[in-house]
Coordinates of C-alpha atoms in Angstrom, one line a residue:
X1 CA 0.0 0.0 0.0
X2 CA 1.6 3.4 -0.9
X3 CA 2.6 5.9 2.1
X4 CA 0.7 8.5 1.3
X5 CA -1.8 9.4 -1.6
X6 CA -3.9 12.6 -2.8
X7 CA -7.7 12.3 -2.4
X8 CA -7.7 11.3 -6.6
X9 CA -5.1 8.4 -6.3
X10 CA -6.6 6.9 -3.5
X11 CA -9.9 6.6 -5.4
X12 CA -8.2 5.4 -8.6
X13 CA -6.6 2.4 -6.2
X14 CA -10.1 1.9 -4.5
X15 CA -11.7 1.6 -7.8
X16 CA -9.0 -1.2 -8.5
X17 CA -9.4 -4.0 -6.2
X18 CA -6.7 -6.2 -8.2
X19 CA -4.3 -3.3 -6.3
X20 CA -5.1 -3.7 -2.8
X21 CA -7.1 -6.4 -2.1
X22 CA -4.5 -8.9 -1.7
X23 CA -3.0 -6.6 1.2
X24 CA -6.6 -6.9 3.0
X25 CA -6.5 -10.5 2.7
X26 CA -2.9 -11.0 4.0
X27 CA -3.9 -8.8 6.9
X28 CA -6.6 -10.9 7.8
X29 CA -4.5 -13.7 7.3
X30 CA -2.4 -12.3 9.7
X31 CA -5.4 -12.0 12.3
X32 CA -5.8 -16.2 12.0
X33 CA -9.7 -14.9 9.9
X34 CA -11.1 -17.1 7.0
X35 CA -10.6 -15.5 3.6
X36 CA -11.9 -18.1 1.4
X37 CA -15.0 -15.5 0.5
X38 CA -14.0 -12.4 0.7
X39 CA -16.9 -9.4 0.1
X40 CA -15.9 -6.0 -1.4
X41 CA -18.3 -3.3 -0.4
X42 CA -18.1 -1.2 -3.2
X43 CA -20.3 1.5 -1.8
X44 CA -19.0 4.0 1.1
X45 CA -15.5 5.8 1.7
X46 CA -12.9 3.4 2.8
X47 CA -11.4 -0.3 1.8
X48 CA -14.2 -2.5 3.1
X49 CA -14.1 -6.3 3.0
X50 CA -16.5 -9.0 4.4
X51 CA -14.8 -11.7 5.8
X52 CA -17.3 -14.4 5.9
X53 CA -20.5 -13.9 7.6
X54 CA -19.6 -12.6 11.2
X55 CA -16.7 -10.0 9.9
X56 CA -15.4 -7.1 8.4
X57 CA -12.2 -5.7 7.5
X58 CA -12.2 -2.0 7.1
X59 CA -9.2 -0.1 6.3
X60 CA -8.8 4.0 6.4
X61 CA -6.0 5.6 3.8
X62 CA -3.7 7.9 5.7
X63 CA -5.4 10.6 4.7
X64 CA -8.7 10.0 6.6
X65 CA -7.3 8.6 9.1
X66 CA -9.6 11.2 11.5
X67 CA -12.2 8.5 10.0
X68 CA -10.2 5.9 12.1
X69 CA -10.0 7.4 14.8
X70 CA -13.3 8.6 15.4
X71 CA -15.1 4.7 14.4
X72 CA -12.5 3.6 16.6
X73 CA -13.3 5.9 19.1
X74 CA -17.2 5.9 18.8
X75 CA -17.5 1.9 18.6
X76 CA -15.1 1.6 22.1
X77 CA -17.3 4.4 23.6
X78 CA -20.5 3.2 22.7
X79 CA -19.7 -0.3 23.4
X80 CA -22.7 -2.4 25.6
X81 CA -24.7 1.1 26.5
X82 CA -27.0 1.0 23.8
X83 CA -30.1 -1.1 23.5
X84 CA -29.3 -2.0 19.9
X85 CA -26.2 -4.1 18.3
X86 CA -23.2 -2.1 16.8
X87 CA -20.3 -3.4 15.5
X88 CA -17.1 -4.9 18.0
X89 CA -13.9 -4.8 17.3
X90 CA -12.4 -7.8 16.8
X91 CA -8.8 -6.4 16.0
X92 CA -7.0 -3.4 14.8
X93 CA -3.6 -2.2 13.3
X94 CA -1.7 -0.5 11.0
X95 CA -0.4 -1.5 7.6
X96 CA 2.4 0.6 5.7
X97 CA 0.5 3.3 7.5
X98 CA -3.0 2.7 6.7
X99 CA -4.7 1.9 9.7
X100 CA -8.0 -0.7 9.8
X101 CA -10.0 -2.7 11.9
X102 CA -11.6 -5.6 12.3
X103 CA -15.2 -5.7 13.5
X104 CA -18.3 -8.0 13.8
X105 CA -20.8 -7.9 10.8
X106 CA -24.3 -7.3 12.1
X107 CA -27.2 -8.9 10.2
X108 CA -30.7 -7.1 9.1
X109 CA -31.8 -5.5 5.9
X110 CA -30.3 -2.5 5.2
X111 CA -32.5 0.6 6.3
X112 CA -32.3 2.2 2.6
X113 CA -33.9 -1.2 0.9
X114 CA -36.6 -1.5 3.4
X115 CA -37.4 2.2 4.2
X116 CA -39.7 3.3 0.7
X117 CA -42.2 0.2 0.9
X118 CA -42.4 0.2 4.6
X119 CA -46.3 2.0 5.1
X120 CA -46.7 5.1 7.0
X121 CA -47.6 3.7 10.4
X122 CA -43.8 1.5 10.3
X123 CA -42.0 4.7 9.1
X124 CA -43.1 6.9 12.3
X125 CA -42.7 4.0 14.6
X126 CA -39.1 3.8 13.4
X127 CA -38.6 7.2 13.3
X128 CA -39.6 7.2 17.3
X129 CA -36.9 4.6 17.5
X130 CA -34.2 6.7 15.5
X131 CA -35.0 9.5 17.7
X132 CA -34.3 7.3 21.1
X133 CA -31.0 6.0 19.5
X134 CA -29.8 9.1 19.0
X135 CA -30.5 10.2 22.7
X136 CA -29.1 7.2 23.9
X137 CA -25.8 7.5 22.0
X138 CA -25.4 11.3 23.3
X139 CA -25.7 10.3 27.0
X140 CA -22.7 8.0 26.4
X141 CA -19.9 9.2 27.7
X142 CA -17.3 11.6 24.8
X143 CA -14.1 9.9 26.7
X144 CA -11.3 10.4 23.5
X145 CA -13.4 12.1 21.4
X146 CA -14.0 15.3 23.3
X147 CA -10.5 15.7 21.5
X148 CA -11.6 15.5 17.9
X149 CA -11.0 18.8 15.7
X150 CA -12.0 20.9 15.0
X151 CA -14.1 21.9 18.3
X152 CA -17.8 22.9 17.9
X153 CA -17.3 26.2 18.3
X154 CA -15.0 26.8 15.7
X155 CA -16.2 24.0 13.3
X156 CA -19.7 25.7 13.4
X157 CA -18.0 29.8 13.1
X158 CA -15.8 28.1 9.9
X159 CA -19.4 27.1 8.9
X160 CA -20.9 29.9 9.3
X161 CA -18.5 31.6 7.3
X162 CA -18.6 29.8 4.5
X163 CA -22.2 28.9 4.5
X164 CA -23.7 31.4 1.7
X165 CA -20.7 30.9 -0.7
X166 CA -21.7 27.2 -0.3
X167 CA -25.4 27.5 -1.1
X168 CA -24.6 29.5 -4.1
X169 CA -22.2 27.4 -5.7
X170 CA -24.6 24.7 -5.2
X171 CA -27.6 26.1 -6.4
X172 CA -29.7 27.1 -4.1
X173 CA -32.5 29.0 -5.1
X174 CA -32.3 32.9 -4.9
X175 CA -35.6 33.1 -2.9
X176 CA -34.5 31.7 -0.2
X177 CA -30.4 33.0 -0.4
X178 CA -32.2 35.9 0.2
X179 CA -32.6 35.2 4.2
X180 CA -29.8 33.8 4.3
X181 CA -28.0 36.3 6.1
X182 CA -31.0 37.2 8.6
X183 CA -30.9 33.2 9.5
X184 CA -26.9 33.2 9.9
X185 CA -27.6 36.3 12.5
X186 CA -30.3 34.2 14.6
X187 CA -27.8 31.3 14.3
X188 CA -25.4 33.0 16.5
X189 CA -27.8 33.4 19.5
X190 CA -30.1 29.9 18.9
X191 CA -26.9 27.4 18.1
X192 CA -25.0 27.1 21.9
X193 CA -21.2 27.4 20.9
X194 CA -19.9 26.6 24.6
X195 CA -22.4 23.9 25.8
X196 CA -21.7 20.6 27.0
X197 CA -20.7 18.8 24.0
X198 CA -22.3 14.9 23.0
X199 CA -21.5 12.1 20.2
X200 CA -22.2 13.4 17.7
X201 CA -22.6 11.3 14.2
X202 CA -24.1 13.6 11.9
X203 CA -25.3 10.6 9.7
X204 CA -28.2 8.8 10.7
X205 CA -29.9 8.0 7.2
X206 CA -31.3 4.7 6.0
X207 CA -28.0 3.7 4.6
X208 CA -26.6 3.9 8.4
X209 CA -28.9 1.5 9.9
X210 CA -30.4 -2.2 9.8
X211 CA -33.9 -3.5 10.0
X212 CA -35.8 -6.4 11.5
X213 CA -39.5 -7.7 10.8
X214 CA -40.8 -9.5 12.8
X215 CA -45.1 -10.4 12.7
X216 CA -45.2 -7.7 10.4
X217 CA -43.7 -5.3 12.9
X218 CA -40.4 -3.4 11.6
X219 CA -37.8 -2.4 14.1
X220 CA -34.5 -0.9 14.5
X221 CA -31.4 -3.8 14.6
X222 CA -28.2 -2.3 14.0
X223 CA -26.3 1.2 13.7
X224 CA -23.0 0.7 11.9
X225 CA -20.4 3.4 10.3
X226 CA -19.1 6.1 12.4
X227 CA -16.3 7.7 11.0
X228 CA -17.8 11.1 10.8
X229 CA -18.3 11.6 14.7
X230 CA -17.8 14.4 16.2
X231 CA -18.7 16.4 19.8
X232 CA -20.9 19.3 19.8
X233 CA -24.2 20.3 20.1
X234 CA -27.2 18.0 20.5
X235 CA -29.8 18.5 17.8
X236 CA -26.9 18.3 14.6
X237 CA -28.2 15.0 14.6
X238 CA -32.3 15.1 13.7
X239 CA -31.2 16.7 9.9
X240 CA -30.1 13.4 9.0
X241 CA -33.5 12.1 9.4
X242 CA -35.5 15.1 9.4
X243 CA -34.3 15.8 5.7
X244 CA -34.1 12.0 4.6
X245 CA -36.8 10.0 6.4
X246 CA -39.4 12.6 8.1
X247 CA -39.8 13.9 4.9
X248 CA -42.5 16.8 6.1
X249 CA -45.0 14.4 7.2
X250 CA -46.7 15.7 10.5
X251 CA -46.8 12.0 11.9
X252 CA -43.1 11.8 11.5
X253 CA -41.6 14.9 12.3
X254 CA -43.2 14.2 16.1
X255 CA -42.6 10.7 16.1
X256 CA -39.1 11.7 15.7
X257 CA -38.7 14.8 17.9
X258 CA -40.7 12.8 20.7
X259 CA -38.3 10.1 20.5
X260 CA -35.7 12.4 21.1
X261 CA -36.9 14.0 23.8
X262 CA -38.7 17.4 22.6
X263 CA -42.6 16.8 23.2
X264 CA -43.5 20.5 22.6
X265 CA -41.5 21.9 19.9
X266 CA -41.6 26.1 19.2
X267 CA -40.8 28.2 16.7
X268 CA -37.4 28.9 17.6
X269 CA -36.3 25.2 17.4
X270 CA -37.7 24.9 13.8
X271 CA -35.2 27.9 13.2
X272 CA -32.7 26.5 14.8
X273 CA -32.8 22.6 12.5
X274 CA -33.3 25.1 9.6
X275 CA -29.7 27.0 10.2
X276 CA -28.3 24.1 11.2
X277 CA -29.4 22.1 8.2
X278 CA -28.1 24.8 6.0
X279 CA -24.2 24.4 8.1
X280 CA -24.2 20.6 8.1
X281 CA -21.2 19.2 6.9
X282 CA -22.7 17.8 3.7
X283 CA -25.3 20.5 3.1
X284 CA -27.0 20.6 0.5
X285 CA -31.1 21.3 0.3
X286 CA -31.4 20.4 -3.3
X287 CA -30.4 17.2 -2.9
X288 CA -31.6 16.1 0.7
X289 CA -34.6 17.6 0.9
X290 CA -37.1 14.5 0.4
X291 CA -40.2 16.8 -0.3
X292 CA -41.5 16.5 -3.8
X293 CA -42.0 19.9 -5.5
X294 CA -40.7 21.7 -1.8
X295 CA -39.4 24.3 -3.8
X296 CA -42.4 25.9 -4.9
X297 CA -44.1 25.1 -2.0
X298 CA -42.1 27.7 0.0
X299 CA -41.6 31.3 -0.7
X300 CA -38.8 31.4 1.6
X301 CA -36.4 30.4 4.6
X302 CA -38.9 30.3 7.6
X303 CA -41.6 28.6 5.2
X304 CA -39.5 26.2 4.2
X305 CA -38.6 25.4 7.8
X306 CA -42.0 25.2 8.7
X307 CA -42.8 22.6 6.2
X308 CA -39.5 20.3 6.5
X309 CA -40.7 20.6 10.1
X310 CA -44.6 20.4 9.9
X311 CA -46.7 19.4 12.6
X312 CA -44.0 19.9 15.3

C-alpha cells in the first residue's frame, strides 16, 4: 500500500481492487480470519471487506485517518450502553500506515432497501426509534473524542463563514439565499457554541442503519459506520433524518422529535434545525430535501422550515 496518496489516487486504487485487495487479505490472514470469501463493499469511503458472515475488514488511507479514529473511538465508547447491536472490534492495526479494523458484521436489511415500501404507520414507529437512538448514544460518555477537531465552536463559526458561498455554488434558489444572512444572524444566539458537548454522528440516514421484521412489525437492529463523529451540540443530529426519512409528514416529524426527547417543539427550534441544516457538513437542500416539489411550495427560509418541520 503506498505511504501516502492525494484524495484522486486513493480513489483510482479503490476503484482497482486487483491493487489492494491482496494486502486486506494477508492482513486478515495475519489475524488467524477465514478468507476463502471475501466481500468488497463497493459502496462508502474506505477499503471495506466482508470476511465471511460474522466479519469485516475496514481499512482508512492515511489521509482520513480522522475516519479511524473517530469509528474507533465511537465503537469503544458506545460499546454495551446502547439497546441496539453495533459493530465490536475484533482487531486493529496499522499497515504501511494505513490503519483498519476488524469488527463483527451485524445482520438485518439494510434501512435504505426496506425504508420506501415500509407504510406510514412502520415509518413513524421507526422514526420514534431513531430519535431514542440518537439520545441514547449522546448520554454516552465523549471519553477520547472530546478531543476530535475541529471543536464545535470553531467548526460551526468556519461554517458559518462559508455557508452562503456554499449555497450558491450549489444552487440554491435565490428566494430563499435571500434570508440567508437574517438566519446566519439568529444562528449566532439559537446554536449554543460553549455547551456541554455529546456524540455526535451527523449521519443517521437509511444507509446507516439495519432493520428487523418480525409479525409484520419493523424495528430498529443495528447502527453501523461512524467515521464522521464528532462532539458538539445535540440536535446536529435530527437533519439526517429530518431531511431523509421525516420527509414533512406531521406523523413523522413528532414521532421523531418525541423520540428524542422534545414533546412540545416552538418556533425557535424549527429555526434552529433550519440554520443548522443549511451548516451541516454535507449540506446541501437540493439534494436532501425529500419533499416533492418543496421548492415551490415555500416562498422562503422560515416557510421552508415550517414545512421540512410540519406538525412539530
Amino acid at each position: 500500500m503506498p505511504a501516502s496518496t492525494s484524495l484522486e489516487a486513493y480513489r483510482a486504487l479503490r476503484a482497482d481492487r486487483a491493487r489492494w485487495l491482496p494486502v486486506a487479505l494477508d492482513i486478515a490472514r495475519s489475524h488467524g480470519l477465514d478468507v476463502r470469501s471475501p466481500q468488497v463493499f463497493s459502496t462508502g469511503t474506505n477499503l471495506v471487506v466482508g470476511l465471511g458472515q460474522s466479519l469485516i475488514l475496514k481499512i482508512f488511507p492515511p489521509l482520513l485517518r480522522a475516519q479511524f479514529v473517530s469509528e474507533r473511538g465511537s465503537l469503544t465508547q458506545l460499546a454495551g450502553r446502547l439497546h441496539l447491536p453495533i459493530p465490536e472490534i475484533v482487531a486493529e492495526g496499522t499497515r504501511d500506515g494505513w490503519p483498519y479494523l476488524v469488527i463483527t458484521r451485524l445482520s438485518g436489511t439494510l434501512g435504505s432497501e426496506a425504508w420506501p415500501s415500509l407504510p406510514e404507520d412502520q415509518k413513524e414507529r421507526l422514526l420514534r426509534q431513531i430519535g431514542e437512538t440518537i439520545a441514547a448514544v449522546q448520554r454516552a460518555p465523549l471519553g477520547p473524542l472530546a478531543h476530535i477537531e475541529p471543536r464545535w465552536g470553531d467548526f460551526m463559526r468556519a461554517r458559518m463563514q462559508g455557508c452562503r458561498a456554499r449555497h450558491e455554488h450549489l444552487g440554491l434558489a435565490p428566494k430563499f439565499l435571500a434570508g440567508l444572512d437574517d438566519l446566519l444572524r439568529d444562528a449566532t444566539k439559537l446554536i449554543p457554541m460553549d455547551a456541554p458537548p455529546v456524540i455526535l454522528t451527523g449521519e443517521y440516514i437509511p444507509e446507516n442503519f439495519l432493520l428487523a421484521c418480525h409479525d409484520g412489525t419493523w424495528s430498529l437492529a443495528g447502527l453501523f459506520d461512524f467515521g464522521d463523529v464528532r462532539a458538539g451540540w445535540r440536535d446536529y443530529d435530527l437533519l439526517g433524518p429530518g431531511a431523509f426519512m421525516a420527509a414533512g409528514r406531521p406523523g413523522r416529524v413528532r414521532s421523531l422529535l418525541e423520540g428524542f426527547g422534545y414533546a412540545k417543539p416552538d418556533f425557535t427550534l424549527r429555526r434552529r434545525l433550519m440554520a443548522l441544516m443549511l451548516l451541516h457538513h454535507a449540506s446541501d437542500l437540493n439534494s436532501h430535501i425529500c419533499i416533492d416539489g418543496w421548492q415551490d411550495k415555500a416562498d422562503d427560509l422560515v416557510a421552508l422550515q415550517e414545512l421540512i418541520w410540519a406538525g412539530s
